[in-house]
PDB file of C-alpha atoms in Angstrom:
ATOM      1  CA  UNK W  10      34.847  65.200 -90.158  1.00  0.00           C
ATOM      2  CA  UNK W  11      32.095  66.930 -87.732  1.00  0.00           C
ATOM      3  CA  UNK W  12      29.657  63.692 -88.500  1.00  0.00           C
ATOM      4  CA  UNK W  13      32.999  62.170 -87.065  1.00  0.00           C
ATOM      5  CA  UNK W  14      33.754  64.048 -84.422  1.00  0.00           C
ATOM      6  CA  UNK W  15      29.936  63.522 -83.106  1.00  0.00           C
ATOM      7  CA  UNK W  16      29.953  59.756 -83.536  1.00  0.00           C
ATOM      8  CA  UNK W  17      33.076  59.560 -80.899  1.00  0.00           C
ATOM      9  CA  UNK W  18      31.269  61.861 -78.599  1.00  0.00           C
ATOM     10  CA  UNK W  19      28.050  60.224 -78.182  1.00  0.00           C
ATOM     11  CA  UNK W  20      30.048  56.847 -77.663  1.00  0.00           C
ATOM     12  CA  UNK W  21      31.973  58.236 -75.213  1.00  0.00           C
ATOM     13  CA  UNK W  22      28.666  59.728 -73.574  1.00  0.00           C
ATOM     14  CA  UNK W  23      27.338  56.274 -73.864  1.00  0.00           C
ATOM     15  CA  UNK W  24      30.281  54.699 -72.191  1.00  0.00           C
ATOM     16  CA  UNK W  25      30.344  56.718 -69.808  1.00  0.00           C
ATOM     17  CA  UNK W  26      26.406  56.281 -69.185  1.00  0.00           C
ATOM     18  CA  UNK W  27      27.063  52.624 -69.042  1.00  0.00           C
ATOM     19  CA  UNK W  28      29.440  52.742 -66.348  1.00  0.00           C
ATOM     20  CA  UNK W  29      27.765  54.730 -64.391  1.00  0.00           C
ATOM     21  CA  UNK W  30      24.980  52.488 -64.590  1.00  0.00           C
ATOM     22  CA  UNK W  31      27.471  49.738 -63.805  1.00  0.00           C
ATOM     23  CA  UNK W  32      28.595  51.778 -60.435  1.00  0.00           C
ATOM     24  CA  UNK W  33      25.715  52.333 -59.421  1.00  0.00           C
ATOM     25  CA  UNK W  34      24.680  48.633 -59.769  1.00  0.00           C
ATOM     26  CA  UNK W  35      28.149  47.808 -57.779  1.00  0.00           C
ATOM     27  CA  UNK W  36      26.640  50.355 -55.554  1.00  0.00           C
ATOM     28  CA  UNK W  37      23.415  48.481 -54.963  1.00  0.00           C
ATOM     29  CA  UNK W  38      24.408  45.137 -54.994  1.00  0.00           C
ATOM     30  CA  UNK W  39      27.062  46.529 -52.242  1.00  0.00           C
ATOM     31  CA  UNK W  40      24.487  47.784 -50.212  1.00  0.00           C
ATOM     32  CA  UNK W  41      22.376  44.940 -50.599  1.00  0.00           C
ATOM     33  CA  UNK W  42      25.409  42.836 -49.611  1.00  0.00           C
ATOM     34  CA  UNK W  43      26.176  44.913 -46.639  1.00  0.00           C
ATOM     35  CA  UNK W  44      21.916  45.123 -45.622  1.00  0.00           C
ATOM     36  CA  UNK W  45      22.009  40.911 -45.332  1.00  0.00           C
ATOM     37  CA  UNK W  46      25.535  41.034 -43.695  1.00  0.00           C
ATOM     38  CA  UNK W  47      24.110  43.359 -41.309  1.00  0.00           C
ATOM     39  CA  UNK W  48      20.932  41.224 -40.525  1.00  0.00           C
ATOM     40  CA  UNK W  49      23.289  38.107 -39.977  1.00  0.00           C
ATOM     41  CA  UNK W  50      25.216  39.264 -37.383  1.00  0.00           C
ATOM     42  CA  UNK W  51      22.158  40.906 -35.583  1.00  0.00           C
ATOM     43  CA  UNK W  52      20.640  37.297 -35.835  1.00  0.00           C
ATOM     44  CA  UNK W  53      23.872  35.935 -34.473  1.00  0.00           C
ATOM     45  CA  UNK W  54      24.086  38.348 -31.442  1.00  0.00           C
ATOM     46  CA  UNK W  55      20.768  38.216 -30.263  1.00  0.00           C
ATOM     47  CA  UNK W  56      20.993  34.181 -30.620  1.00  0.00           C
ATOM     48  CA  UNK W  57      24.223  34.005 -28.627  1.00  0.00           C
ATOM     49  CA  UNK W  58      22.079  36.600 -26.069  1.00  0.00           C
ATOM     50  CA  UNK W  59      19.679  33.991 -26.292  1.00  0.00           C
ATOM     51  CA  UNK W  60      21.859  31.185 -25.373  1.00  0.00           C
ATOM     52  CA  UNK W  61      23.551  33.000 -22.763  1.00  0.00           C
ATOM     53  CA  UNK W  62      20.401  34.193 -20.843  1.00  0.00           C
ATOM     54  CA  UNK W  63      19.046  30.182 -21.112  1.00  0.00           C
ATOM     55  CA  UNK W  64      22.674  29.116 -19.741  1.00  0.00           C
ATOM     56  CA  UNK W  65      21.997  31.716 -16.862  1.00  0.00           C
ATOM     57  CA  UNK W  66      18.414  30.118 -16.227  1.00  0.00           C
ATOM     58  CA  UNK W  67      19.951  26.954 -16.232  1.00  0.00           C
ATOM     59  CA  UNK W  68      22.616  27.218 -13.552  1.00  0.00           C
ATOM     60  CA  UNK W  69      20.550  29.054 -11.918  1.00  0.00           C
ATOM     61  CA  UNK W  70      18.321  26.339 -11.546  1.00  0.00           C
ATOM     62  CA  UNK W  71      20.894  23.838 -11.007  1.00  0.00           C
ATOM     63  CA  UNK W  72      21.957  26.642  -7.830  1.00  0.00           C
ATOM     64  CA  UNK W  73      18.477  26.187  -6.466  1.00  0.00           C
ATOM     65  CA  UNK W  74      18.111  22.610  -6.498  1.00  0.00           C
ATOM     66  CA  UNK W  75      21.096  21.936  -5.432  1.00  0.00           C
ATOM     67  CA  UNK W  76      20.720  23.961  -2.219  1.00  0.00           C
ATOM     68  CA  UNK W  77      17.182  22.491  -1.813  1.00  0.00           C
ATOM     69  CA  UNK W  78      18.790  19.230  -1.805  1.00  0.00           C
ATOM     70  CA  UNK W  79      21.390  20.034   1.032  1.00  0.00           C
ATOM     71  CA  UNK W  80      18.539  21.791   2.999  1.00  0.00           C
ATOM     72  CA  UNK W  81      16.156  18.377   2.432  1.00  0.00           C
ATOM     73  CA  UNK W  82      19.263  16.000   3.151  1.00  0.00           C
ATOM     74  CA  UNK W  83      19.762  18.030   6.841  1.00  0.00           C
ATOM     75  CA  UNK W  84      16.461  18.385   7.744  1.00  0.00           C
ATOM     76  CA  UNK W  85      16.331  14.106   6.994  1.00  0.00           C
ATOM     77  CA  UNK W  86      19.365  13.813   8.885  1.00  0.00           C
ATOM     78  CA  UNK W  87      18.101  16.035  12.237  1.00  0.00           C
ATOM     79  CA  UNK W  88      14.652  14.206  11.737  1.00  0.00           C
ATOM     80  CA  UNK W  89      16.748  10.370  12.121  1.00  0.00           C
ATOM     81  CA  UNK W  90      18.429  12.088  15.094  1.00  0.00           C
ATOM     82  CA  UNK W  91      15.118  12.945  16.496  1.00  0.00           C
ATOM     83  CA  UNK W  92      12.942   9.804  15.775  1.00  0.00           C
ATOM     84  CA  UNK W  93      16.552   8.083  17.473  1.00  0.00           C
ATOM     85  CA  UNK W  94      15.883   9.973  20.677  1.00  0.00           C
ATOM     86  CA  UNK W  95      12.158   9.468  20.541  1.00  0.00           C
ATOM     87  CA  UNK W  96      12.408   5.526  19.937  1.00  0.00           C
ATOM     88  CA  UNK W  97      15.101   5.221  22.600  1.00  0.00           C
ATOM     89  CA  UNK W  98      12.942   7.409  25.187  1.00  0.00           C
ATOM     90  CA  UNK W  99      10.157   4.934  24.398  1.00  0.00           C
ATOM     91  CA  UNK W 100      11.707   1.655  24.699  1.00  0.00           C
ATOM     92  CA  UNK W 101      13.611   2.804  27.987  1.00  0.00           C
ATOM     93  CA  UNK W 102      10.232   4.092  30.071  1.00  0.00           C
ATOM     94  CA  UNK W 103       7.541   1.905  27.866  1.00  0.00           C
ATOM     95  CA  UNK W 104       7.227  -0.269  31.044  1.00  0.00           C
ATOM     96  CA  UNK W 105       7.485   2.861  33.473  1.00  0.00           C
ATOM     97  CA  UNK W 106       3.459   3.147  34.155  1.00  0.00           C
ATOM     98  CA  UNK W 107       2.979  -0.340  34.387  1.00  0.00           C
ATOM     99  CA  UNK W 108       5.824  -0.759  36.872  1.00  0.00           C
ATOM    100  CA  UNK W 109       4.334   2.083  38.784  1.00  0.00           C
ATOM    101  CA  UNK W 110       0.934   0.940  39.116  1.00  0.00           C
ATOM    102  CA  UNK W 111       2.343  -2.878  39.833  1.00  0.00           C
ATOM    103  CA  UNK W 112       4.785  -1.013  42.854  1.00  0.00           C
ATOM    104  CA  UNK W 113       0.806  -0.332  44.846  1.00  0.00           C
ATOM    105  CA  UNK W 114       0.695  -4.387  44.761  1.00  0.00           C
ATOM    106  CA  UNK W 115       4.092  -5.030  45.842  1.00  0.00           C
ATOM    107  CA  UNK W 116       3.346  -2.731  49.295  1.00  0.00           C
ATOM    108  CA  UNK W 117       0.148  -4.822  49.908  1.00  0.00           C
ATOM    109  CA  UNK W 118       2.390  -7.918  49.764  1.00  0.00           C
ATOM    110  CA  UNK W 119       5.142  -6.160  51.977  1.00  0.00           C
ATOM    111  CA  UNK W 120       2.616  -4.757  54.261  1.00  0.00           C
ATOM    112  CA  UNK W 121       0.651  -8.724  54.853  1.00  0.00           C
ATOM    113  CA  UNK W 122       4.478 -10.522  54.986  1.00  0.00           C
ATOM    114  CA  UNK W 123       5.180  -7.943  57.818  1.00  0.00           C
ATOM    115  CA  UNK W 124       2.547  -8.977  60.124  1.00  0.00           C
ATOM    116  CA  UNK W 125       3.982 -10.631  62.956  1.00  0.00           C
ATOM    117  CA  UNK W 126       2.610 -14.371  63.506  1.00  0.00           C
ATOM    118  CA  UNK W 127       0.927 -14.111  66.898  1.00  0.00           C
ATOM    119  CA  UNK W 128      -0.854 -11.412  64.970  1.00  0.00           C
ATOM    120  CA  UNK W 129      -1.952 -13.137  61.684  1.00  0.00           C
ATOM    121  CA  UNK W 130      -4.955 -15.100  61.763  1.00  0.00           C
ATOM    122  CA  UNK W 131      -5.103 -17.659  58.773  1.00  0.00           C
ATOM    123  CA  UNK W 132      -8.440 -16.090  57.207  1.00  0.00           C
ATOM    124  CA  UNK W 133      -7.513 -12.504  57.303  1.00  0.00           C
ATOM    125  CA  UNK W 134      -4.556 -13.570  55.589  1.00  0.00           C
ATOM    126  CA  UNK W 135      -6.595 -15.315  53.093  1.00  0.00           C
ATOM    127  CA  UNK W 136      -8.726 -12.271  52.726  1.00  0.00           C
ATOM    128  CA  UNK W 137      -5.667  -9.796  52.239  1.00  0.00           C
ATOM    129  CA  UNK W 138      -3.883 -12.462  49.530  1.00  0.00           C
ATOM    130  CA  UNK W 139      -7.625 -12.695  47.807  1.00  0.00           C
ATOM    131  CA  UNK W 140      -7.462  -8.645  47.440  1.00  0.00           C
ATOM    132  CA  UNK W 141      -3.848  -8.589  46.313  1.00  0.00           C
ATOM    133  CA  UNK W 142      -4.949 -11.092  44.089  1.00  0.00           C
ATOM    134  CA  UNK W 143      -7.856  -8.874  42.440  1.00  0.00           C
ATOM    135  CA  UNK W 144      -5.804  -5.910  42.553  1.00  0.00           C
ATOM    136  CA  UNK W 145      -3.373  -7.396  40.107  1.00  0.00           C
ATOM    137  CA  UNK W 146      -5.808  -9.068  37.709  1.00  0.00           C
ATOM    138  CA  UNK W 147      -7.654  -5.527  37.280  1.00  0.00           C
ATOM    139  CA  UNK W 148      -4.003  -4.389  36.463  1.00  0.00           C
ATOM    140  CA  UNK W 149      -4.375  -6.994  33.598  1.00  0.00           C
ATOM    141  CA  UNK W 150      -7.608  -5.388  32.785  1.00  0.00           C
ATOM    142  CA  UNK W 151      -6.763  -2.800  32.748  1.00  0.00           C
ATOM    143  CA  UNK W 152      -3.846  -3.496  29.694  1.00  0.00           C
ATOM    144  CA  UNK W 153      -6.270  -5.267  28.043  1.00  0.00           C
ATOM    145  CA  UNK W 154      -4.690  -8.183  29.148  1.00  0.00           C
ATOM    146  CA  UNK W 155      -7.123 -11.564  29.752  1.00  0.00           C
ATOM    147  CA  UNK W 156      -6.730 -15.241  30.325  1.00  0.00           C
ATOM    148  CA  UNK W 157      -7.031 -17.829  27.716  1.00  0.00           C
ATOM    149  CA  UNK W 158     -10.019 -20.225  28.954  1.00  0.00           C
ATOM    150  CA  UNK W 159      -8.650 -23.689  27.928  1.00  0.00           C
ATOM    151  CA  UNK W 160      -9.891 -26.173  30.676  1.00  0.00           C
ATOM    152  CA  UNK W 161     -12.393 -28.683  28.812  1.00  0.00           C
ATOM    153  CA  UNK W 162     -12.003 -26.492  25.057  1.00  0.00           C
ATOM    154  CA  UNK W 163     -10.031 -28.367  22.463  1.00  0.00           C
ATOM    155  CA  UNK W 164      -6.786 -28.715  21.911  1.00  0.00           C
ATOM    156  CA  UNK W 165      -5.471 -25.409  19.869  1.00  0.00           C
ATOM    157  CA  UNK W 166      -1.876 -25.249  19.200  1.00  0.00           C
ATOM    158  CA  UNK W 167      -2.090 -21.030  18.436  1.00  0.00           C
ATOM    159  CA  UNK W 168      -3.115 -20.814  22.086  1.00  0.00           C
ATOM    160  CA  UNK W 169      -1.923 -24.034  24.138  1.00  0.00           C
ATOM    161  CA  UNK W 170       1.542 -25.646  24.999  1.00  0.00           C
ATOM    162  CA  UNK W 171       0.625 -29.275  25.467  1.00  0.00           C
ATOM    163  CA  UNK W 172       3.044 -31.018  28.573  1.00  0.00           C
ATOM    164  CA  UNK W 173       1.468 -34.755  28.619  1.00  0.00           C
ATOM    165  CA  UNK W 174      -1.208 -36.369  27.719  1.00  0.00           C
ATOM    166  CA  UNK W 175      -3.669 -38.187  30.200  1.00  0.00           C
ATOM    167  CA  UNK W 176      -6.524 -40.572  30.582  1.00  0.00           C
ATOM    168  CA  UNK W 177      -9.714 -38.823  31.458  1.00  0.00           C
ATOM    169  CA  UNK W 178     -13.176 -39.420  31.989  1.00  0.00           C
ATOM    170  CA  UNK W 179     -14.453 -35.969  32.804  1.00  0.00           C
ATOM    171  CA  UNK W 180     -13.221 -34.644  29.160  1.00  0.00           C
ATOM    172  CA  UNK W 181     -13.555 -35.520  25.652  1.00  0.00           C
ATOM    173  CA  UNK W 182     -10.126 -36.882  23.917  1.00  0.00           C
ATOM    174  CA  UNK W 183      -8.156 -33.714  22.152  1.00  0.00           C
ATOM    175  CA  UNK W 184      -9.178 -31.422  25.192  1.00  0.00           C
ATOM    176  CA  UNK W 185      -7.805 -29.942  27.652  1.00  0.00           C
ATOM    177  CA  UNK W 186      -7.764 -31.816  30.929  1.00  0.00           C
ATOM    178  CA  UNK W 187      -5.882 -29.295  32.817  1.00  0.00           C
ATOM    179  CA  UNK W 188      -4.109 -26.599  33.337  1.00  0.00           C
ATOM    180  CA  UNK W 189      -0.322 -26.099  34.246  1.00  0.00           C
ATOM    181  CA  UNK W 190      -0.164 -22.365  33.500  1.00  0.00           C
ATOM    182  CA  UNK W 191      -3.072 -20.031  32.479  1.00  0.00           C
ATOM    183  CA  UNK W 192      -1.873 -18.779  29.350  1.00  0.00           C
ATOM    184  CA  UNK W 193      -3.079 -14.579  28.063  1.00  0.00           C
ATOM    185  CA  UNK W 194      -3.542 -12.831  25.573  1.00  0.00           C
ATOM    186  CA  UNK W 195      -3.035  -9.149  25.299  1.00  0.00           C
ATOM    187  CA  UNK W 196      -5.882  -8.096  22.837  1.00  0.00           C
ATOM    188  CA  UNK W 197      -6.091 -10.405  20.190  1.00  0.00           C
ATOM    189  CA  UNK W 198      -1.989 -11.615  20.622  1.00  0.00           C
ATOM    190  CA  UNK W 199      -1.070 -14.468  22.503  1.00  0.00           C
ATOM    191  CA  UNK W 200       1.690 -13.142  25.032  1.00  0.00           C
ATOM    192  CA  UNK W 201       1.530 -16.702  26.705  1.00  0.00           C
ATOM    193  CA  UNK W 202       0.117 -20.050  25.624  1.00  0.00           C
ATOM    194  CA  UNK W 203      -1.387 -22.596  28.092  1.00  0.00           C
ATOM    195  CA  UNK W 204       0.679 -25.611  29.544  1.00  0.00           C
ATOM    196  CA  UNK W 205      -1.871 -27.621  29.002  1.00  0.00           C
ATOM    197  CA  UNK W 206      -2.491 -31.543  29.743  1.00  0.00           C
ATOM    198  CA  UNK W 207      -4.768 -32.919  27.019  1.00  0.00           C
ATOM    199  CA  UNK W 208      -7.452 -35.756  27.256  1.00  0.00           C
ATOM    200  CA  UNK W 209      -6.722 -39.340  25.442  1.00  0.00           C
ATOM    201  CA  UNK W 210      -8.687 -41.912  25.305  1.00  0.00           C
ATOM    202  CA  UNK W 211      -9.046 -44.245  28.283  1.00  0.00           C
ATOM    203  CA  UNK W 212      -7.395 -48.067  27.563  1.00  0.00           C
ATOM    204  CA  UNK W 213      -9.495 -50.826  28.660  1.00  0.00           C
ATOM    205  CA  UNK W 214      -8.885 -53.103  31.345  1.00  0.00           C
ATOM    206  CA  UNK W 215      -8.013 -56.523  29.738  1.00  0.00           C
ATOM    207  CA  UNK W 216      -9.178 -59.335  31.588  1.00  0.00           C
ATOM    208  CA  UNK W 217      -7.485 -61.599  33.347  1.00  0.00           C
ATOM    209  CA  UNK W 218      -7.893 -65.324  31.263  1.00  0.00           C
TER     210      UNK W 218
END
């Protein structure tokens, strides 16, 4: 009976050794649970921090270069205004200093038409025509602006504006004979081409049978 009554005993001591061993695996494995669930949802907050922070940055971003835009699409806008004002200014006095300088010429004209004819002796007013007539080509000159020599050169069609054609015996056929108009050239441009005549050669006579 006492063998007996220790046999129970030490199985219930072992039961109850084995189930506390069980608990305390629960236990563990509960904590271990808990430890990973733990580290998941830290990983989880400080990725949606993440993502909000990067959002942030973004708009920001967008913010900025969207004002930067707006501030670049004014400052194009007042600059068209501007370059408006500037291009009209130009085109309306471009001609103001030549005009200006040409007005000293007109006076000399004025001044020899106002001579009265008792008074106005045929080579003074040759003389005063002759100086009018330098003044304004050193205007030209002055702009760079020089006739295009075409009496006796050939024929070019980039500088001369040919009228007629004539018989000559002073110039070579395809040349210029004569002049109608002086043609210019303002640098290397033509601003006006030569009326021109140009040479052709001369028909014989046929004789009378």
């Amino acid at each position: 009976m006492k063998k007996s009554k220790e046999k129970k005993e030490k199985k219930s001591e072992d039961l109850k050794t084995e189930e506390n061993a069980s608990v305390e695996a629960e236990v563990d494995d509960s904590e271990v649970d808990s430890d990973d669930s733990t580290e998941v949802m830290a990983e989880e907050i400080v990725e949606e921090v993440a993502e909000e922070t990067e959002e942030e940055k973004l708009r920001a971003k967008v913010a900025e270069l969207e004002e930067r835009i707006l501030r670049n699409s004014a400052e194009f806008e007042n600059y068209k205004k501007r370059t408006a004002r500037q291009y009209d200014d130009m085109v309306k006095f471009a001609n103001e200093k030549t005009i200006s300088e040409m007005l000293e010429i007109v006076d000399n004209f004025d001044r020899a038409l106002s001579q009265k004819n008792e008074e106005l002796e045929l080579e003074s007013f040759k003389e005063g025509i002759a100086l009018i007539n330098s003044q304004m080509h050193d205007l030209l000159h002055r702009y760079n602006v020089k006739p295009i020599e075409s009496l006796g050169k050939p024929f070019d069609p980039n500088l001369h504006e040919a009228m007629m054609q004539v018989e000559s015996d002073e110039f070579e056929e395809g040349c210029v004979a004569f002049e109608m108009s002086k043609g210019y050239l303002m640098g290397d441009k033509v601003i006006r081409h030569a009326k021109v005549g140009v040479a052709k050669a001369k028909q014989e006579e046929t004789e009378e049978k």
